[in-house]
Coordinates of C-alpha atoms and ligand atoms in Angstrom, one line a residue:
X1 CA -23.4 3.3 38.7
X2 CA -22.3 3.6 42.0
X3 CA -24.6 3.7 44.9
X4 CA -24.4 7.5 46.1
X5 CA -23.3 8.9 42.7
X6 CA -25.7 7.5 39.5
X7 CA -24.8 9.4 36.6
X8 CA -21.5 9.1 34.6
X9 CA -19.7 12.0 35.6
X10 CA -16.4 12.8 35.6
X11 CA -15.1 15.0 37.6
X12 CA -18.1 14.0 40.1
X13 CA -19.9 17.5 40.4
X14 CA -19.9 19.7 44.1
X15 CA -23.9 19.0 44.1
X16 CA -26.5 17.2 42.3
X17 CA -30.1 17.0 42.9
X18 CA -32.5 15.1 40.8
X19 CA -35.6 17.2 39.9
X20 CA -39.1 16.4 39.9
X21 CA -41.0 15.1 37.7
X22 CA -38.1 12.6 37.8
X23 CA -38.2 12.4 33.6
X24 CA -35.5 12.3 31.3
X25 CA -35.2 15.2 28.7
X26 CA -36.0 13.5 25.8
X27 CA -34.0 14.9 22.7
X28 CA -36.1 13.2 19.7
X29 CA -35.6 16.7 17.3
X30 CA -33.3 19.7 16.5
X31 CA -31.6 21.3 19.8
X32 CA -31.3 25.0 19.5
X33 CA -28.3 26.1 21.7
X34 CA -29.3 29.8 23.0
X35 CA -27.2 32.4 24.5
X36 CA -27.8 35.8 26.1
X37 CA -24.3 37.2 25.1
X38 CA -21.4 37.2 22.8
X39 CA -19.0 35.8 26.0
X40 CA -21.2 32.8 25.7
X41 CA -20.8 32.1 22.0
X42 CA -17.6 30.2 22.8
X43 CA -18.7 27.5 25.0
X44 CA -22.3 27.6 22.8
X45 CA -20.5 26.5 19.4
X46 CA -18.1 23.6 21.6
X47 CA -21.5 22.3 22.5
X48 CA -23.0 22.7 19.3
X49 CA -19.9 21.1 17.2
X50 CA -20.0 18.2 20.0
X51 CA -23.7 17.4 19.7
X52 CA -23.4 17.8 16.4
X53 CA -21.1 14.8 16.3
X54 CA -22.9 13.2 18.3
X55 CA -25.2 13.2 15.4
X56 CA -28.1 15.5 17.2
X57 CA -29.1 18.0 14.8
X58 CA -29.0 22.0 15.8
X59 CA -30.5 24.6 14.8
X60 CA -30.6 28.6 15.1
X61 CA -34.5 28.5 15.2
X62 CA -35.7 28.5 18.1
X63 CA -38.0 26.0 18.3
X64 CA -36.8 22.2 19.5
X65 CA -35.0 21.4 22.3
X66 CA -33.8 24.6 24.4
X67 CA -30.1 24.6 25.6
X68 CA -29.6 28.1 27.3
X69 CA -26.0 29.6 28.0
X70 CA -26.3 32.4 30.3
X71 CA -23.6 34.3 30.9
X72 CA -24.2 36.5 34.1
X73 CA -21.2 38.8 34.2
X74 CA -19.3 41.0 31.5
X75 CA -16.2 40.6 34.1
X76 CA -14.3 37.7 33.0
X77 CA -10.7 38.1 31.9
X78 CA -8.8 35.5 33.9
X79 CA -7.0 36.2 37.7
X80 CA -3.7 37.3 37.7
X81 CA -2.2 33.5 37.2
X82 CA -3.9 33.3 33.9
X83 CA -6.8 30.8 35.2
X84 CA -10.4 32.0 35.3
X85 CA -10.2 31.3 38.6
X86 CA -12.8 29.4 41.0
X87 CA -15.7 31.6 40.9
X88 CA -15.8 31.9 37.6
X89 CA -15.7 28.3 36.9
X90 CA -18.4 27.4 39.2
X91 CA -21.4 26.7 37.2
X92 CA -25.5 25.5 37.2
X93 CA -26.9 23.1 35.1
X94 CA -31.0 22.6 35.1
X95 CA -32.7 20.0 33.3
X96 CA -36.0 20.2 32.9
X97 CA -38.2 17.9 30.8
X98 CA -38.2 20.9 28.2
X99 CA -34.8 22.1 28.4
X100 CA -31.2 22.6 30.0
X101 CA -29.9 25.8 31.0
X102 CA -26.4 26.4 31.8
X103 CA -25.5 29.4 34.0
X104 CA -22.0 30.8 34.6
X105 CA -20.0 34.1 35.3
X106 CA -17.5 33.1 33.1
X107 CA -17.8 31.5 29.2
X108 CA -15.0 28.7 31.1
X109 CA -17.8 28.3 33.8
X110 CA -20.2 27.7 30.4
X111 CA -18.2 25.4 28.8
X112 CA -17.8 23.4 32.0
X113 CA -21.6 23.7 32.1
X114 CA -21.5 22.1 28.4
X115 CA -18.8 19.0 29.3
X116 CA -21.6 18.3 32.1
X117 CA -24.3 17.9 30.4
X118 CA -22.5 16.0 27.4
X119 CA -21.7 13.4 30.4
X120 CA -25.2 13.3 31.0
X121 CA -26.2 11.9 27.6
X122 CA -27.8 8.8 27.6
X123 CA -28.4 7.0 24.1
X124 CA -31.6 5.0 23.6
X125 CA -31.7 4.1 19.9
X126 CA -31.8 7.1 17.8
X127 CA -32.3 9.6 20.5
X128 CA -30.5 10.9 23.6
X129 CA -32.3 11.3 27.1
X130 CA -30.6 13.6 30.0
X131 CA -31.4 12.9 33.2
X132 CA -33.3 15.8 35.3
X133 CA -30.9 17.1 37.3
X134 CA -29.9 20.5 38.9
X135 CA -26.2 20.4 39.2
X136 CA -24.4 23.4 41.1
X137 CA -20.6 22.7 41.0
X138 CA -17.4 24.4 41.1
X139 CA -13.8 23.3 40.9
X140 CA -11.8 23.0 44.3
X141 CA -8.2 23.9 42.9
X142 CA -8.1 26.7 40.2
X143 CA -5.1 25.2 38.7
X144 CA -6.0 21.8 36.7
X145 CA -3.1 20.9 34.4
X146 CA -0.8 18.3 32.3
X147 CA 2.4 19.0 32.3
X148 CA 3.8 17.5 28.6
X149 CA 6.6 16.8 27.4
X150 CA 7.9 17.7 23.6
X151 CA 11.7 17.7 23.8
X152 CA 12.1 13.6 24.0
X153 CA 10.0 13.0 21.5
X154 CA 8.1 15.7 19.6
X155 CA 4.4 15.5 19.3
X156 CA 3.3 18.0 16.2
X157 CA 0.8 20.9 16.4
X158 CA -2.5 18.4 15.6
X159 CA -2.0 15.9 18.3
X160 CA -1.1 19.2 20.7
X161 CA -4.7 20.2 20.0
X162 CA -5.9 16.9 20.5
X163 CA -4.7 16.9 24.4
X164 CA -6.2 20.0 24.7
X165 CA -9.4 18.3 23.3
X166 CA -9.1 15.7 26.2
X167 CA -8.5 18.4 28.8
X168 CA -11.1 20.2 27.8
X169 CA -13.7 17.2 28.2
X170 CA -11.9 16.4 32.1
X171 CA -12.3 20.1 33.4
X172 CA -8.5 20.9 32.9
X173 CA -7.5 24.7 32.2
X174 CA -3.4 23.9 32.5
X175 CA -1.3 22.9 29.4
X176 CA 2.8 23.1 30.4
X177 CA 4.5 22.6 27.7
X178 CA 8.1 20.9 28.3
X179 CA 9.6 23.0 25.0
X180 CA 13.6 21.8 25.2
X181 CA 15.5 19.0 26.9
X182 CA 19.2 16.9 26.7
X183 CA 17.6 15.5 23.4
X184 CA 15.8 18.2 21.5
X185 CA 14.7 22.1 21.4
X186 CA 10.9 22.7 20.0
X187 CA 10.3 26.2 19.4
X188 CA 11.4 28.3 17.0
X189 CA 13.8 31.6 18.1
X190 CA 14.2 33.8 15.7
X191 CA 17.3 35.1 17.6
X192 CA 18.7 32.0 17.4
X193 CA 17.3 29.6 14.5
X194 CA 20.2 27.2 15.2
X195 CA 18.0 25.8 18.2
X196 CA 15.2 24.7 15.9
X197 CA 17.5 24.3 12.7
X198 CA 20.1 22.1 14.8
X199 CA 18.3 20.4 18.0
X200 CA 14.6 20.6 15.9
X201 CA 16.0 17.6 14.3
X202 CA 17.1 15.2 17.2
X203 CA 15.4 13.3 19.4
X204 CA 15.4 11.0 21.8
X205 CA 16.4 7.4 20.5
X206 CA 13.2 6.0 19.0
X207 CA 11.4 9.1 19.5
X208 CA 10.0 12.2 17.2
X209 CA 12.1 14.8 16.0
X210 CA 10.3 18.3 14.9
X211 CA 9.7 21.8 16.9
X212 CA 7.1 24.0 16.4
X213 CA 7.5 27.2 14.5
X214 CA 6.3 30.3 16.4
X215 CA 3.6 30.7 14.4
X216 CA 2.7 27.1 15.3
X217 CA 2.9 28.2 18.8
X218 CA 0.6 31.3 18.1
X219 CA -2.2 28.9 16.7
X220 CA -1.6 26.2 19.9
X221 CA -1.8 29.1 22.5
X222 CA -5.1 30.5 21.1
X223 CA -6.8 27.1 20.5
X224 CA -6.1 26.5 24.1
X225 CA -7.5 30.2 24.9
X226 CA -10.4 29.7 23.0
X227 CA -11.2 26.6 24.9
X228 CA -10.1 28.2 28.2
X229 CA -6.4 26.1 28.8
X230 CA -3.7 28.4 29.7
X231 CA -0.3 27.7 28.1
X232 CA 2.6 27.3 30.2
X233 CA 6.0 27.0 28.4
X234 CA 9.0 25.7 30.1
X235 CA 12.7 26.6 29.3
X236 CA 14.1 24.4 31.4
X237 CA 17.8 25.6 32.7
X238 CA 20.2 25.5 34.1
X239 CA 20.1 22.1 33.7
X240 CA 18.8 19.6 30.8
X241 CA 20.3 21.8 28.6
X242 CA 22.7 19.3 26.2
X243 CA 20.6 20.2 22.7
X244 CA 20.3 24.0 23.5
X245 CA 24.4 23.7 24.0
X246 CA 24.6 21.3 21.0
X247 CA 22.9 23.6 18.2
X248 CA 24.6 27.3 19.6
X249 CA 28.5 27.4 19.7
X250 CA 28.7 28.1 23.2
X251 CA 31.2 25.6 24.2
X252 CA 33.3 28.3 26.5
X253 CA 30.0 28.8 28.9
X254 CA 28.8 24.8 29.2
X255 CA 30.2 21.5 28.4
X256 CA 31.2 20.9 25.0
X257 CA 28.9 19.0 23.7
X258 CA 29.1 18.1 19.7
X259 CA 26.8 15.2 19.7
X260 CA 23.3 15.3 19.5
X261 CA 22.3 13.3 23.0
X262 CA 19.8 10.4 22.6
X263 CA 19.9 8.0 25.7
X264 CA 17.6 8.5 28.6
X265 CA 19.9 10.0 31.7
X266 CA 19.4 13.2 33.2
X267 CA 21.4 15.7 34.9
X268 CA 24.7 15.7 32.9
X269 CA 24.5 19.2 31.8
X270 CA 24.6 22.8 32.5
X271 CA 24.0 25.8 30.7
X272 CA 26.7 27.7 32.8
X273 CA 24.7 30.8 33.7
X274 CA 27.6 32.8 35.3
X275 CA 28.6 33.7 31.6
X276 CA 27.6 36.4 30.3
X277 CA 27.2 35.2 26.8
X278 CA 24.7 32.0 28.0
X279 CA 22.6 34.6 30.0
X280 CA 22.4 36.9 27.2
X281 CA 21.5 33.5 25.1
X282 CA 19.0 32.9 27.8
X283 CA 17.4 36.6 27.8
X284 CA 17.2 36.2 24.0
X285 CA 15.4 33.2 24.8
X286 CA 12.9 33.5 27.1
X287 CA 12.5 37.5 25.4
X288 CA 10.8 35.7 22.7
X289 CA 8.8 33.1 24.6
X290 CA 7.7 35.9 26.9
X291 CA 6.3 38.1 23.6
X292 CA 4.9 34.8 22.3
X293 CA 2.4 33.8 25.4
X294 CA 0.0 35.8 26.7
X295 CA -0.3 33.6 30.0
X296 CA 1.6 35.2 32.9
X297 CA 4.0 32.7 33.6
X298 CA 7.3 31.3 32.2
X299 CA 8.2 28.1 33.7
X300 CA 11.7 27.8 34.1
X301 CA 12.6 23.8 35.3
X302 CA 15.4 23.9 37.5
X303 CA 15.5 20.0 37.9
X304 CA 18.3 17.3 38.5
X305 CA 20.9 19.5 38.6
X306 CA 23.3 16.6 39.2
X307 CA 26.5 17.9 37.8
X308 CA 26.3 21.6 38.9
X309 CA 28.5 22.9 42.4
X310 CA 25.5 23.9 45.0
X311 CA 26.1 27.1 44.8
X312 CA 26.6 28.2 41.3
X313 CA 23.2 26.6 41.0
X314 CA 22.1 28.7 43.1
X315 CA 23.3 31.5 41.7
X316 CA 22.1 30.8 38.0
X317 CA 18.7 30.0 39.5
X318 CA 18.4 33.6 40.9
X319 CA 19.6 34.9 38.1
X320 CA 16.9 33.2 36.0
X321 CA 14.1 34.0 38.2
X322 CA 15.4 38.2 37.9
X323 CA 15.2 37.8 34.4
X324 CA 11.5 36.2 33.8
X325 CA 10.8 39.0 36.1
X326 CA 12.4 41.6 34.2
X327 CA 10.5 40.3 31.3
X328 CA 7.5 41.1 33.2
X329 CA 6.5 37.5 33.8
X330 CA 6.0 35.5 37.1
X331 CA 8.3 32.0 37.2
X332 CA 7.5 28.3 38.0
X333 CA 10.5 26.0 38.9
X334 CA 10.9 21.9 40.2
X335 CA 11.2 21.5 43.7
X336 CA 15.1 22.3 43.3
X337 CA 14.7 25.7 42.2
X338 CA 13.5 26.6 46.0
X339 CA 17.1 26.4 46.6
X340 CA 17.2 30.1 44.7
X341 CA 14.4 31.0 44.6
X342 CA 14.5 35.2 45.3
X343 CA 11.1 36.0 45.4
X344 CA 8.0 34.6 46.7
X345 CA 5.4 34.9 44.0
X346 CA 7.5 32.0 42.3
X347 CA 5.8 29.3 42.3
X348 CA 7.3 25.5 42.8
X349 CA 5.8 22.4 41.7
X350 CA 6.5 19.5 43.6
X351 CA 7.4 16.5 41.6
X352 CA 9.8 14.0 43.3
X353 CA 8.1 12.1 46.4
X354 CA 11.9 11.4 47.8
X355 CA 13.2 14.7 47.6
X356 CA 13.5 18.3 48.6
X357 CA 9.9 17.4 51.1
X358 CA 11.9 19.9 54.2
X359 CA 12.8 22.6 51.7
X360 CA 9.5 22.6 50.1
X361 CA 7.6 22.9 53.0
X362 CA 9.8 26.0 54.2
X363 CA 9.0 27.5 50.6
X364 CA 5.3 27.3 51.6
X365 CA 5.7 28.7 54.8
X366 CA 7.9 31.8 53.6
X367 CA 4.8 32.5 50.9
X368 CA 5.4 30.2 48.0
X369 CA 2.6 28.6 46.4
X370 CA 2.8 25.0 45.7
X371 CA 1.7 22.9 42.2
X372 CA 1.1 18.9 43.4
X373 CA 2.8 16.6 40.6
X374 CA 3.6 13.9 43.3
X375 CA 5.2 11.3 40.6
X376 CA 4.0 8.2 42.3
X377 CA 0.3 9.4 41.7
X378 CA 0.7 11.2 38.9
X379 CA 3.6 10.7 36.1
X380 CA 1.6 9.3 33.5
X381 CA 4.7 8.1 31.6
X382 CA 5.4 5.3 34.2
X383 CA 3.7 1.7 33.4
X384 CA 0.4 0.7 34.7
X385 CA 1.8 -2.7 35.3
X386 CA 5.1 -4.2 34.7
X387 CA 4.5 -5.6 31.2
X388 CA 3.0 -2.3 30.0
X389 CA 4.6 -1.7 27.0
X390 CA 5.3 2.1 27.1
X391 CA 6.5 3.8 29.7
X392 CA 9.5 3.9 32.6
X393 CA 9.3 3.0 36.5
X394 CA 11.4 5.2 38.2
X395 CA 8.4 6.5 40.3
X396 CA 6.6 2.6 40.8
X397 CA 3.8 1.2 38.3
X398 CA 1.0 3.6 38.3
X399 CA -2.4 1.7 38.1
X400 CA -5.6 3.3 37.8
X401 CA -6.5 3.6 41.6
X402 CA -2.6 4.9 42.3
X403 CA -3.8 7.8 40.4
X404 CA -6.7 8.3 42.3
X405 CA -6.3 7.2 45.6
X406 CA -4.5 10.1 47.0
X407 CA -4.9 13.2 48.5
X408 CA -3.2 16.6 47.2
X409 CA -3.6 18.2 50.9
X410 CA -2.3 15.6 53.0
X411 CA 0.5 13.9 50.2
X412 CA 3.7 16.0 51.7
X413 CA 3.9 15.9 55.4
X414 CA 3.6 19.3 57.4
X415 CA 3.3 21.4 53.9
X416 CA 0.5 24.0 54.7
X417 CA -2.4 23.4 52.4
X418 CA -3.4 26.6 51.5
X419 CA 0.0 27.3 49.6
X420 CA -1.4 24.7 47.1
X421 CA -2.7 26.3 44.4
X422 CA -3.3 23.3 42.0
X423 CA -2.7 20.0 40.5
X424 CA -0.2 18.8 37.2
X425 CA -0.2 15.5 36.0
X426 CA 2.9 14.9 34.0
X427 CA 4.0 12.9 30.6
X428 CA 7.7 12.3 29.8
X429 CA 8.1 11.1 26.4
X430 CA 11.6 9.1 26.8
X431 CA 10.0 6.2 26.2
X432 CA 6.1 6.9 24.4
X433 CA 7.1 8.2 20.8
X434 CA 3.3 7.6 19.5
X435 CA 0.1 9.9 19.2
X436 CA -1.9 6.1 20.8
X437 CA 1.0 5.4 23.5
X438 CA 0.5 9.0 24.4
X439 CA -3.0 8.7 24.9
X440 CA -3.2 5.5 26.3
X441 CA -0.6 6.8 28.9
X442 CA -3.5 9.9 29.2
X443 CA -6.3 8.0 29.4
X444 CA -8.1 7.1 31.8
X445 CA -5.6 8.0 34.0
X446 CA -6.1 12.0 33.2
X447 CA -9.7 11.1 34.5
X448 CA -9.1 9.8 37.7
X449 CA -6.6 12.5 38.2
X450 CA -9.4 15.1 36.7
X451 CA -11.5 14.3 40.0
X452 CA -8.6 14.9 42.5
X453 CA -8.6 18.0 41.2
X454 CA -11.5 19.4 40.6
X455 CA -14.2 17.8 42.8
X456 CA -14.6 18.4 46.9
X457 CA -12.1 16.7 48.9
X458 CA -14.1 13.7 50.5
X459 CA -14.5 12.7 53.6
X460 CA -13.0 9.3 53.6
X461 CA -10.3 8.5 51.7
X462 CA -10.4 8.2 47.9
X463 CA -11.1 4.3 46.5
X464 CA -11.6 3.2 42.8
X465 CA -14.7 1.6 43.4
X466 CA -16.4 5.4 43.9
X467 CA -14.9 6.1 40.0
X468 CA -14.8 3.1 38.3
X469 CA -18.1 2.7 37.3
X470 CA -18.2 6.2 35.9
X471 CA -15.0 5.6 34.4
X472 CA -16.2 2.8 32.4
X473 CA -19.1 5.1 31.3
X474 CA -16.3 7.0 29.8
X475 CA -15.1 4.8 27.0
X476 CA -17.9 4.6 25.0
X477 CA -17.4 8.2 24.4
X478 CA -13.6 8.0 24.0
X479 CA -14.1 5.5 21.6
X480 CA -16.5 7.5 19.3
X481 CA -13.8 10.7 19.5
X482 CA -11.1 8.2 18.6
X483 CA -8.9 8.3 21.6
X484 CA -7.6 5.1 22.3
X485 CA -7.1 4.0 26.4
X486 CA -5.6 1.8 28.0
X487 CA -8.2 -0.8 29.2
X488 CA -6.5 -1.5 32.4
X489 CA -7.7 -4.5 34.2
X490 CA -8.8 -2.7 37.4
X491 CA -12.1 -1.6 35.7
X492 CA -15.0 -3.3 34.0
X493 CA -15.1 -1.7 30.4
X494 CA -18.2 -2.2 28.4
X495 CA -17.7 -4.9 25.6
X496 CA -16.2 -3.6 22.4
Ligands
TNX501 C1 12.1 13.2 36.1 S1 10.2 15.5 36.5 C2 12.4 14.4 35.3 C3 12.3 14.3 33.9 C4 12.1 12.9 33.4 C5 11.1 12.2 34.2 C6 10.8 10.8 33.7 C7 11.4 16.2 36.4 C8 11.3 17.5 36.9 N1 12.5 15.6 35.9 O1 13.4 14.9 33.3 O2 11.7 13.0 32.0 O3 11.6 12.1 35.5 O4 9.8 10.2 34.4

């Protein structure tokens, strides 16, 4: 392990002292996992159903091995973004040659507590060992999240879960969920079955057809609440819109467009906003979606609108933005949508590194807050190296250390860093139509990225030699959870 850092963590933790005496917890019988309140039965049965596969026996005696889960607050619905926010994340974690306690505000701040310590475990033979260390840590951005798309290529409710399973493990809270594209629509609307019915059923060439039906939806948002990931939806308009405009006969108020669209090109449609009938399509829409999440925020896209005049983009982007407020939620849009963009509680996440940099750093100055999905660190559906098979290039290759050597505060030029309010990576399925090429796209890069994210901005910049090492430490545990990685060449994986 690397010289200042020794123990396999991932995000690297705010603060870390080793106690004295300097002896591993030794776990040689039953663990009993103990809490002081019902907030803290959450994170206490993730860590029991994780030892538990990690073939540690609990039990609800209390004798054994103590694991304490203190909750210290009855105050801990999320901020107004839907996020626990930073102080209730931060976290302590004691080891003690009798025991571990874990001591949060928040049951998120617990279960961060509980990924920790599940870090920690060493295996020697038959038992585990923790090191004895007093971690105090907190994240440094209150908004951690993957940005994922479905529309390309579907991925079905069970793999859903399983990001969220990874995200959970890497200290994320964020799942977007990219719900509709050119190629395919993938929720249900009752209001308008034809999107599922129609579009459900096409896909990018290659790729996964399917949608999910809202009670699918129901089931994804509260796994991801029970585990403490907000769900973001996008309905992304004006543009990217072909399948929405091939499944409803709306052929007066966008392009006509009676084939299913499976290439890979972008910005060739419009749903044309300054019709009555597509905005009363769209408030249908998003009426539903809105009902459907509980999270405060509709994201709304915006992107590549390549084909639509300047101003009527314009136009339909303020008119989206009124109606996710009239719906009584807040909206997220691509860099573009600052072009509209009415009201400053709208928040814009920053995606291409070519374009849009001057009006995106106006945004922040007139109030706008600012998500970081810079796609040359980032976009996890471009190709570690040239021969990768999965994957596109548009954005360069995307190696281990180009997801981590960057730095969210500095990356655009003259944008104030206080307006950033978090971090995205981002997966684009046009060309990863697998549940293993998505999470070898994920992993480890989601790791690296995990860190930017979540642990204190250094003081020199970032290298891979200060992760790799705990990176590597990683894959032994991926491999038990049956994630498969990509075993990029830039870090020293154990034997297999
Ligand atoms: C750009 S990111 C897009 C997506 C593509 C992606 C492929 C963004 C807002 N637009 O439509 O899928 O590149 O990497």
């Amino acid at each position: 392990m690397d010289r200042n850092f020794p123990h396999p963590l991932i995000p690297v933790p705010k603060k870390t002292v080793t106690n004295t005496p300097a002896s591993n917890l030794v776990i040689d019988g039953p663990v009993s996992v103990i809490t002081n309140a019902s907030g803290a039965q959450q994170p206490a049965d993730y860590l029991t159903a994780e030892l538990n596969a990690l073939d540690v026996a609990t039990t609800a005696a209390a004798e054994g091995t103590a694991i304490a889960l203190e909750l210290t607050s009855e105050n801990y619905a999320p901020n107004a973004d839907g996020v626990p926010g930073i102080e209730a994340e931060t976290y302590r974690l004691t080891v003690t040659d009798t025991g571990v306690e874990i001591v949060s505000s928040s049951p998120a701040g617990l279960q961060h507590g509980a990924t920790t310590l599940l870090q920690l475990l060493i295996a020697d033979g038959a038992t585990w060992q923790i090191p004895p260390v007093t971690i105090e840590d907190a994240p440094r951005y209150a908004w951690r999240g993957l940005s994922f798309d479905l529309a390309r290529s579907f991925s079905p409710l069970v793999e859903i879960k399983e990001v969220v399973d990874v995200l959970v493990e890497l200290k994320y809270n964020v799942l977007h969920l990219h719900l509709c594209d050119d190629q395919g629509w993938r929720l249900q609307i009752r209001s308008h079955p034809e999107l599922t019915t129609v579009s459900g059923q096409t896909a990018v060439e290659g790729g996964r057809s399917g949608f999910l039906t809202q009670e699918e939806y129901r089931e994804l948002v509260e796994y991801a609440a029970d585990r403490h990931v907000l769900i973001v939806p996008e309905i992304d308009v004006p543009g990217h819109t072909h399948a929405l405009l091939h499944a409803l006969p709306l052929a007066d108020v966008g392009r006509t467009a009676p084939d299913p669209y499976t290439g890979i090109d972008v910005g060739f449609s419009e749903l044309r906003l300054d019709d009555p009938t597509a905005l009363s399509v769209l408030t249908d829409i998003l009426t539903e979606v809105a009902e459907l999440t509980p999270g405060p925020w509709i994201h709304v896209g915006g992107d590549e609108p390549f084909v639509i005049p300047a101003e009527r983009y314009v136009t339909s982007v303020a008119a989206v933005e009124k109606l996710v407020y009239d719906i009584g939620k807040k909206a997220i849009g691509w860099n573009e949508f600052v072009r509209g963009a009415q009201r400053t509680e709208t928040v814009i996440q920053h995606w291409n590194p070519r374009t849009e940099l001057a009006a995106l750093t106006n945004a922040a100055r007139r109030g706008h807050r600012v998500i970081m999905s810079p796609a040359s660190h980032v976009y996890l559906d471009m190709q570690y190296t040239a021969d990768h098979p999965y994957g596109q290039d548009w954005a360069g290759l995307i190696e281990v250390a180009d997801s981590y050597e960057w730095e969210p505060s500095t990356n655009v030029p003259d944008l104030d860093a206080d307006q950033i309010m978090g971090i995205e990576a981002a997966i684009w399925m046009e060309k990863i139509h697998t549940r293993e090429a998505v999470l070898e796209m994920l992993l480890p890069r989601l790791a690296p990225i995990a860190e930017v994210a979540w642990s204190p901005q250094p003081q020199h910049p970032r290298k891979l030699d200060q992760v790799a090492e705990r990176l590597a430490a990683q894959a032994t545990r991926w491999e038990r959870k049956g994630w498969p990685f990509h075993r990029s060449q830039q870090v020293q994986w154990p034997a297999q």
